[in-house]
CSV table of C-alpha atoms in Angstrom, one decimal:
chain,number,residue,atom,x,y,z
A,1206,UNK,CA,56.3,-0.1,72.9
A,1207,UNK,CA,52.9,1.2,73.5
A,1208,UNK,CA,53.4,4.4,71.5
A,1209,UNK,CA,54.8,2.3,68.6
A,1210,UNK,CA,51.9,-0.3,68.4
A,1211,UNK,CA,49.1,3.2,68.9
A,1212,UNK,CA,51.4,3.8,65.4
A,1213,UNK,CA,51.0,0.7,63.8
A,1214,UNK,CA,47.0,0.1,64.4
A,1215,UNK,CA,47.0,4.1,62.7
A,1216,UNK,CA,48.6,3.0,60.2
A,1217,UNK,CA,47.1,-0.3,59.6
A,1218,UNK,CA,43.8,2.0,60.1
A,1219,UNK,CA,44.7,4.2,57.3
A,1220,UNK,CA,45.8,1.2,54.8
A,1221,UNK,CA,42.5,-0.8,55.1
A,1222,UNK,CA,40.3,3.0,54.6
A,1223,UNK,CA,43.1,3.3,51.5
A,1224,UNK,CA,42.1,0.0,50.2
A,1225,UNK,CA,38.3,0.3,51.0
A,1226,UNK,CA,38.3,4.1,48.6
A,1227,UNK,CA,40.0,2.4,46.1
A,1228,UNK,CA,37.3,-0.5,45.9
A,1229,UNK,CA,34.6,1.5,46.5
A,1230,UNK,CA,36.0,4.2,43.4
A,1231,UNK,CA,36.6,1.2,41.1
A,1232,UNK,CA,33.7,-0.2,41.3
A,1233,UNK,CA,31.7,2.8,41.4
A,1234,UNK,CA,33.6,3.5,37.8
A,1235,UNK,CA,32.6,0.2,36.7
A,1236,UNK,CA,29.2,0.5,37.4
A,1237,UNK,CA,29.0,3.8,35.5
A,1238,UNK,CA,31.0,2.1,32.6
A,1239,UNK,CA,28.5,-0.8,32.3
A,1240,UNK,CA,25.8,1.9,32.4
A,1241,UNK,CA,27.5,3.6,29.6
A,1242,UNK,CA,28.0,0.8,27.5
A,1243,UNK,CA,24.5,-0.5,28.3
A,1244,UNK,CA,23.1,3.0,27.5
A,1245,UNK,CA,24.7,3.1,23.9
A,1246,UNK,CA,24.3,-0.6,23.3
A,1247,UNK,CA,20.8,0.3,23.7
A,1248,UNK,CA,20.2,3.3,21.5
A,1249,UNK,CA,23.1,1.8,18.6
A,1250,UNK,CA,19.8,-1.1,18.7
A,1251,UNK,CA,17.0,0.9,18.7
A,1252,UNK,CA,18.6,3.0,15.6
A,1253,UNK,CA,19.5,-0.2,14.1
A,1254,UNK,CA,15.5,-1.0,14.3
A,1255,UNK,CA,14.5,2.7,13.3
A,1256,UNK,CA,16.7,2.1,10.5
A,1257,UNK,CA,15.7,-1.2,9.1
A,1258,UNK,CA,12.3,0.0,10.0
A,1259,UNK,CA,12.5,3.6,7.4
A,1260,UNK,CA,14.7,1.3,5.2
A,1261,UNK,CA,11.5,-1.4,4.7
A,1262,UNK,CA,8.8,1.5,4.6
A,1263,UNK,CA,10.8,3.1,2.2
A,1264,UNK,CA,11.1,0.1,-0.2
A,1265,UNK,CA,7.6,-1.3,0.2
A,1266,UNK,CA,6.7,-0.2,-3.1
A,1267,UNK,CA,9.0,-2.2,-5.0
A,1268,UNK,CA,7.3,-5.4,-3.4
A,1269,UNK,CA,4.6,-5.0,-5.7
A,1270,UNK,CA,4.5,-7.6,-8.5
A,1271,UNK,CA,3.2,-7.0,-12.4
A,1272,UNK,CA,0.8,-9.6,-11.8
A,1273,UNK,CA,-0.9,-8.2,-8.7
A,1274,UNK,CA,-1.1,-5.0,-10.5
A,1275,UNK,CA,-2.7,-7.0,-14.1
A,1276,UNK,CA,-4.8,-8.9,-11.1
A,1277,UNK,CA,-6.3,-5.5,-10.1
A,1278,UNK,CA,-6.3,-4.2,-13.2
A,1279,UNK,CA,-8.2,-7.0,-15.2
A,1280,UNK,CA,-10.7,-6.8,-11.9
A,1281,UNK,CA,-11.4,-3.3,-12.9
A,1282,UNK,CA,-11.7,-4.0,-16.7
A,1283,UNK,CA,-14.1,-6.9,-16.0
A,1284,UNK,CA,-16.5,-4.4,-14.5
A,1285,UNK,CA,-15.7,-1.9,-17.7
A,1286,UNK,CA,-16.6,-4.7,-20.2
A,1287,UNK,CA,-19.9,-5.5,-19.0
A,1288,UNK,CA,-21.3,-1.7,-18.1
A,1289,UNK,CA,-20.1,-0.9,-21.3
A,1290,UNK,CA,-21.5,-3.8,-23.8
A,1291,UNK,CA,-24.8,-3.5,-21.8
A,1292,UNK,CA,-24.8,0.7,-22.2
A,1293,UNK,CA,-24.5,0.1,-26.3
A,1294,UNK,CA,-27.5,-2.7,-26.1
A,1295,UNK,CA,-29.3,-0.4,-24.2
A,1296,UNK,CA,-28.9,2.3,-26.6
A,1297,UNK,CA,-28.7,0.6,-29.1
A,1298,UNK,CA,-31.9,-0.9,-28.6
A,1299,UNK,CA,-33.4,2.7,-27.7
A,1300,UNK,CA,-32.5,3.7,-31.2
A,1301,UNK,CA,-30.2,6.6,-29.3
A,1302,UNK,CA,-27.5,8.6,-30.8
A,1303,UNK,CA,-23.9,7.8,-30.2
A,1304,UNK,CA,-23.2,10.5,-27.0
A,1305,UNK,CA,-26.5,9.3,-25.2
A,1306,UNK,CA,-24.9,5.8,-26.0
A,1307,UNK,CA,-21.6,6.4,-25.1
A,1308,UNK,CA,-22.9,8.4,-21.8
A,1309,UNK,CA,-24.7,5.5,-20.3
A,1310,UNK,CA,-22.1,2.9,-21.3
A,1311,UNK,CA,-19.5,4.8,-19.0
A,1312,UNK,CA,-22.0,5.2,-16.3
A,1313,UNK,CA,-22.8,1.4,-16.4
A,1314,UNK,CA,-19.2,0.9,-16.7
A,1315,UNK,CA,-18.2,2.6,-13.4
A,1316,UNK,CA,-21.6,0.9,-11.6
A,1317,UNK,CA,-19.9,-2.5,-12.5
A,1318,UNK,CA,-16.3,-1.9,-11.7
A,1319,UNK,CA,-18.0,-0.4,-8.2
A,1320,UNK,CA,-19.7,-3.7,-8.0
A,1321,UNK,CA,-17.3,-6.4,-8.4
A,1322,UNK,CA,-15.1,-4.6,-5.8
A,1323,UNK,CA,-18.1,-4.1,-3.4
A,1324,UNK,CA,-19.1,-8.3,-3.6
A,1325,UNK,CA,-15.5,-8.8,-2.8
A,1326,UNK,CA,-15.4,-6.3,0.3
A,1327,UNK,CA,-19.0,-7.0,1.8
A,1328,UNK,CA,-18.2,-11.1,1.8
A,1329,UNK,CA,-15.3,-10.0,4.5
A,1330,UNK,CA,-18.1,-9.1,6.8
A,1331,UNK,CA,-18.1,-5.5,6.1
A,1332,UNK,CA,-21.1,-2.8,6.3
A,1333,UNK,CA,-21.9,-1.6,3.0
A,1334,UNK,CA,-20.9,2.3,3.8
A,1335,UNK,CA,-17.3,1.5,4.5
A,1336,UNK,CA,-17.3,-1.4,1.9
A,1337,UNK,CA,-18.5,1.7,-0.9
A,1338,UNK,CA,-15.8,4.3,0.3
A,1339,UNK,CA,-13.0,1.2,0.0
A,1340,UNK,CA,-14.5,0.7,-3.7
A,1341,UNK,CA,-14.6,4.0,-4.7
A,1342,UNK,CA,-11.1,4.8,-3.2
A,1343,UNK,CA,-9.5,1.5,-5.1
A,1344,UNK,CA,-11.4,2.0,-8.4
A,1345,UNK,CA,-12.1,5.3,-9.1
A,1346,UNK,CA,-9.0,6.3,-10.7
A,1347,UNK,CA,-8.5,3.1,-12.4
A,1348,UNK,CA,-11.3,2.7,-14.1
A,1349,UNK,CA,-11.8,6.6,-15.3
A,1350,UNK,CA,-8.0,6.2,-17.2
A,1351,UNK,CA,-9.7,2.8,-18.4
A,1352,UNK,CA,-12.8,4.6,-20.0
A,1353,UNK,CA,-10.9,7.5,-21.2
A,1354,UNK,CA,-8.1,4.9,-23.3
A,1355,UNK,CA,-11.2,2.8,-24.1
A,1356,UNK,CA,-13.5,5.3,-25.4
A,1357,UNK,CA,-10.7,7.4,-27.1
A,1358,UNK,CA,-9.8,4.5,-29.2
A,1359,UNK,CA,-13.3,3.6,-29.9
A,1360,UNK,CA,-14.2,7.5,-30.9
A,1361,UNK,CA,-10.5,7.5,-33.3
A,1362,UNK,CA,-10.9,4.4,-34.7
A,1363,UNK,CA,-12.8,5.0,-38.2
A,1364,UNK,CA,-16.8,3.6,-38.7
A,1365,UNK,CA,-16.3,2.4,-35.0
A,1366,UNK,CA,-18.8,4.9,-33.6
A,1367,UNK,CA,-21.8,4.0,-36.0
A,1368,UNK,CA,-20.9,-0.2,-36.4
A,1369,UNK,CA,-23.6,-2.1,-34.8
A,1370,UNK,CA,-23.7,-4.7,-32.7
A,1371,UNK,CA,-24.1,-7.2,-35.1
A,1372,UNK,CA,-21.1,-6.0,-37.2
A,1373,UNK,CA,-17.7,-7.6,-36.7
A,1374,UNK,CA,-15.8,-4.0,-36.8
A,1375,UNK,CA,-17.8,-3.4,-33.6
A,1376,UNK,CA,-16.6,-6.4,-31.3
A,1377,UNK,CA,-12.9,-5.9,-33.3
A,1378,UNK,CA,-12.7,-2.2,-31.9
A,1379,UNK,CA,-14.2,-2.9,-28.5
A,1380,UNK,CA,-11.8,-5.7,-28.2
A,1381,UNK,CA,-8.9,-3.6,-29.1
A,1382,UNK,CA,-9.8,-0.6,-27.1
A,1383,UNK,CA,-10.2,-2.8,-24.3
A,1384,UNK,CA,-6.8,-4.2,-24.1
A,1385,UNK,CA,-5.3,-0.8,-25.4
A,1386,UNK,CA,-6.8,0.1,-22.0
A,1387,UNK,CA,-6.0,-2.5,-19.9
A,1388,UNK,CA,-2.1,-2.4,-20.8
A,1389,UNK,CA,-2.0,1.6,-20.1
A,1390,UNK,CA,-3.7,1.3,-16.5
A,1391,UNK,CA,-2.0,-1.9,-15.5
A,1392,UNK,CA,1.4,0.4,-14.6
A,1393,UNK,CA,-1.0,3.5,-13.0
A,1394,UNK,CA,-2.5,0.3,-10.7
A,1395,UNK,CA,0.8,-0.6,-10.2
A,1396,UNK,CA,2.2,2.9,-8.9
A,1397,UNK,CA,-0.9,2.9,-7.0
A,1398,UNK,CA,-0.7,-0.5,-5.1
A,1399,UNK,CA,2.9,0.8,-4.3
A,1400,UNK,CA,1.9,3.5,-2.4
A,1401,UNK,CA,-1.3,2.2,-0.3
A,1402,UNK,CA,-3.5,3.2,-2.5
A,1403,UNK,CA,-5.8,1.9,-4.9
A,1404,UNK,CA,-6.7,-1.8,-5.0
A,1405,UNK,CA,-3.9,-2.0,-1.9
A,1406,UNK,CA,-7.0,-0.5,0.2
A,1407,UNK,CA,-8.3,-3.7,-0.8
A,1408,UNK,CA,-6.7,-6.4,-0.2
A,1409,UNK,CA,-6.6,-5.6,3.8
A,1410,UNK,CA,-10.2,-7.3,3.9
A,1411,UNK,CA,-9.0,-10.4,2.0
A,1412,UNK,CA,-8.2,-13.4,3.8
């Protein structure tokens, strides 16, 4: 009787360190299986967010409306208008020739378009050195592709180089050269805003 119970607490002994493996193996599986799943659950979201992430940068350029870009654009031609109507007083009233003229009315024209960007910037609050490399990263471009469609069509257009200020043809042609120029940068300010560039530098220090 003796020998058979020693037998049966072995046994008993051997059943419960049986049971006690298999617990200890599932759960020990189960924990590595949560970990698993936890581990890709957590890199499928983080390449869901990468993705979504590329997928906006790389459509941020569409966001940009025709009327921001005229808005930019019609900021730039502003500054244009009054350089160069006060270049052709000036030379006009210098008795100059039409190069000297022309010269000084595209220099005034860039010192304007500079300007009106510089007011906008330094009312943010910010020093004048950064607030002039902002303008002349936002405007440069813009307003030499203004000048060069303005003053091509001026220098084409027959009589308009020698009409005076007090001549109709004059304010016709400047009218038309203007607005020639203003449709043909409106897109390059466009492509520009799209890409960070441009008047986009701008509008960072508008509130």
């Amino acid at each position: 009787m003796q020998h058979d119970a020693h037998a049966h607490h072995e046994h008993h002994q051997a059943h419960d360190g049986h049971e006690g493996h298999e617990n200890h193996g599932g759960h020990a599986g189960h924990g590595s299986h949560e970990d698993h799943t936890a581990h890709q659950g957590h890199a499928s979201h983080e390449g869901h967010l990468g993705h979504e992430g590329h997928a906006g940068h790389h459509h941020a350029p569409g966001t940009v409306s025709w009327s921001m870009a005229a808005k930019a654009t019609l900021h730039c031609l502003t500054g244009c208008a009054i350089g160069e109507i006060l270049g052709m007083i000036i030379g006009t009233a210098f008795g100059w020739g039409n190069v000297p003229t022309m010269i000084l009315a595209i220099i005034l024209a860039f010192f304007f378009g500079y300007a009106l960007t510089l007011r906008g910037i330094l009312s943010a609050g910010v020093d004048f050195r950064t607030a002039f490399k902002v303008a002349l990263a936002a405007d440069t471009l813009s307003i030499a592709v203004m000048e060069l469609i303005d003053n091509g069509v001026i220098a084409l257009w027959p009589g308009a180089m020698d009409a005076h200020l007090d001549e109709p043809l004059f304010w016709i042609v400047l009218a038309i050269s203007l607005a020639t120029a203003f449709v043909v940068t409106t897109p390059v300010n466009k492509w520009m805003i799209g890409r960070g560039k441009g008047h986009a530098v701008v509008h960072q220090y508008h509130h």
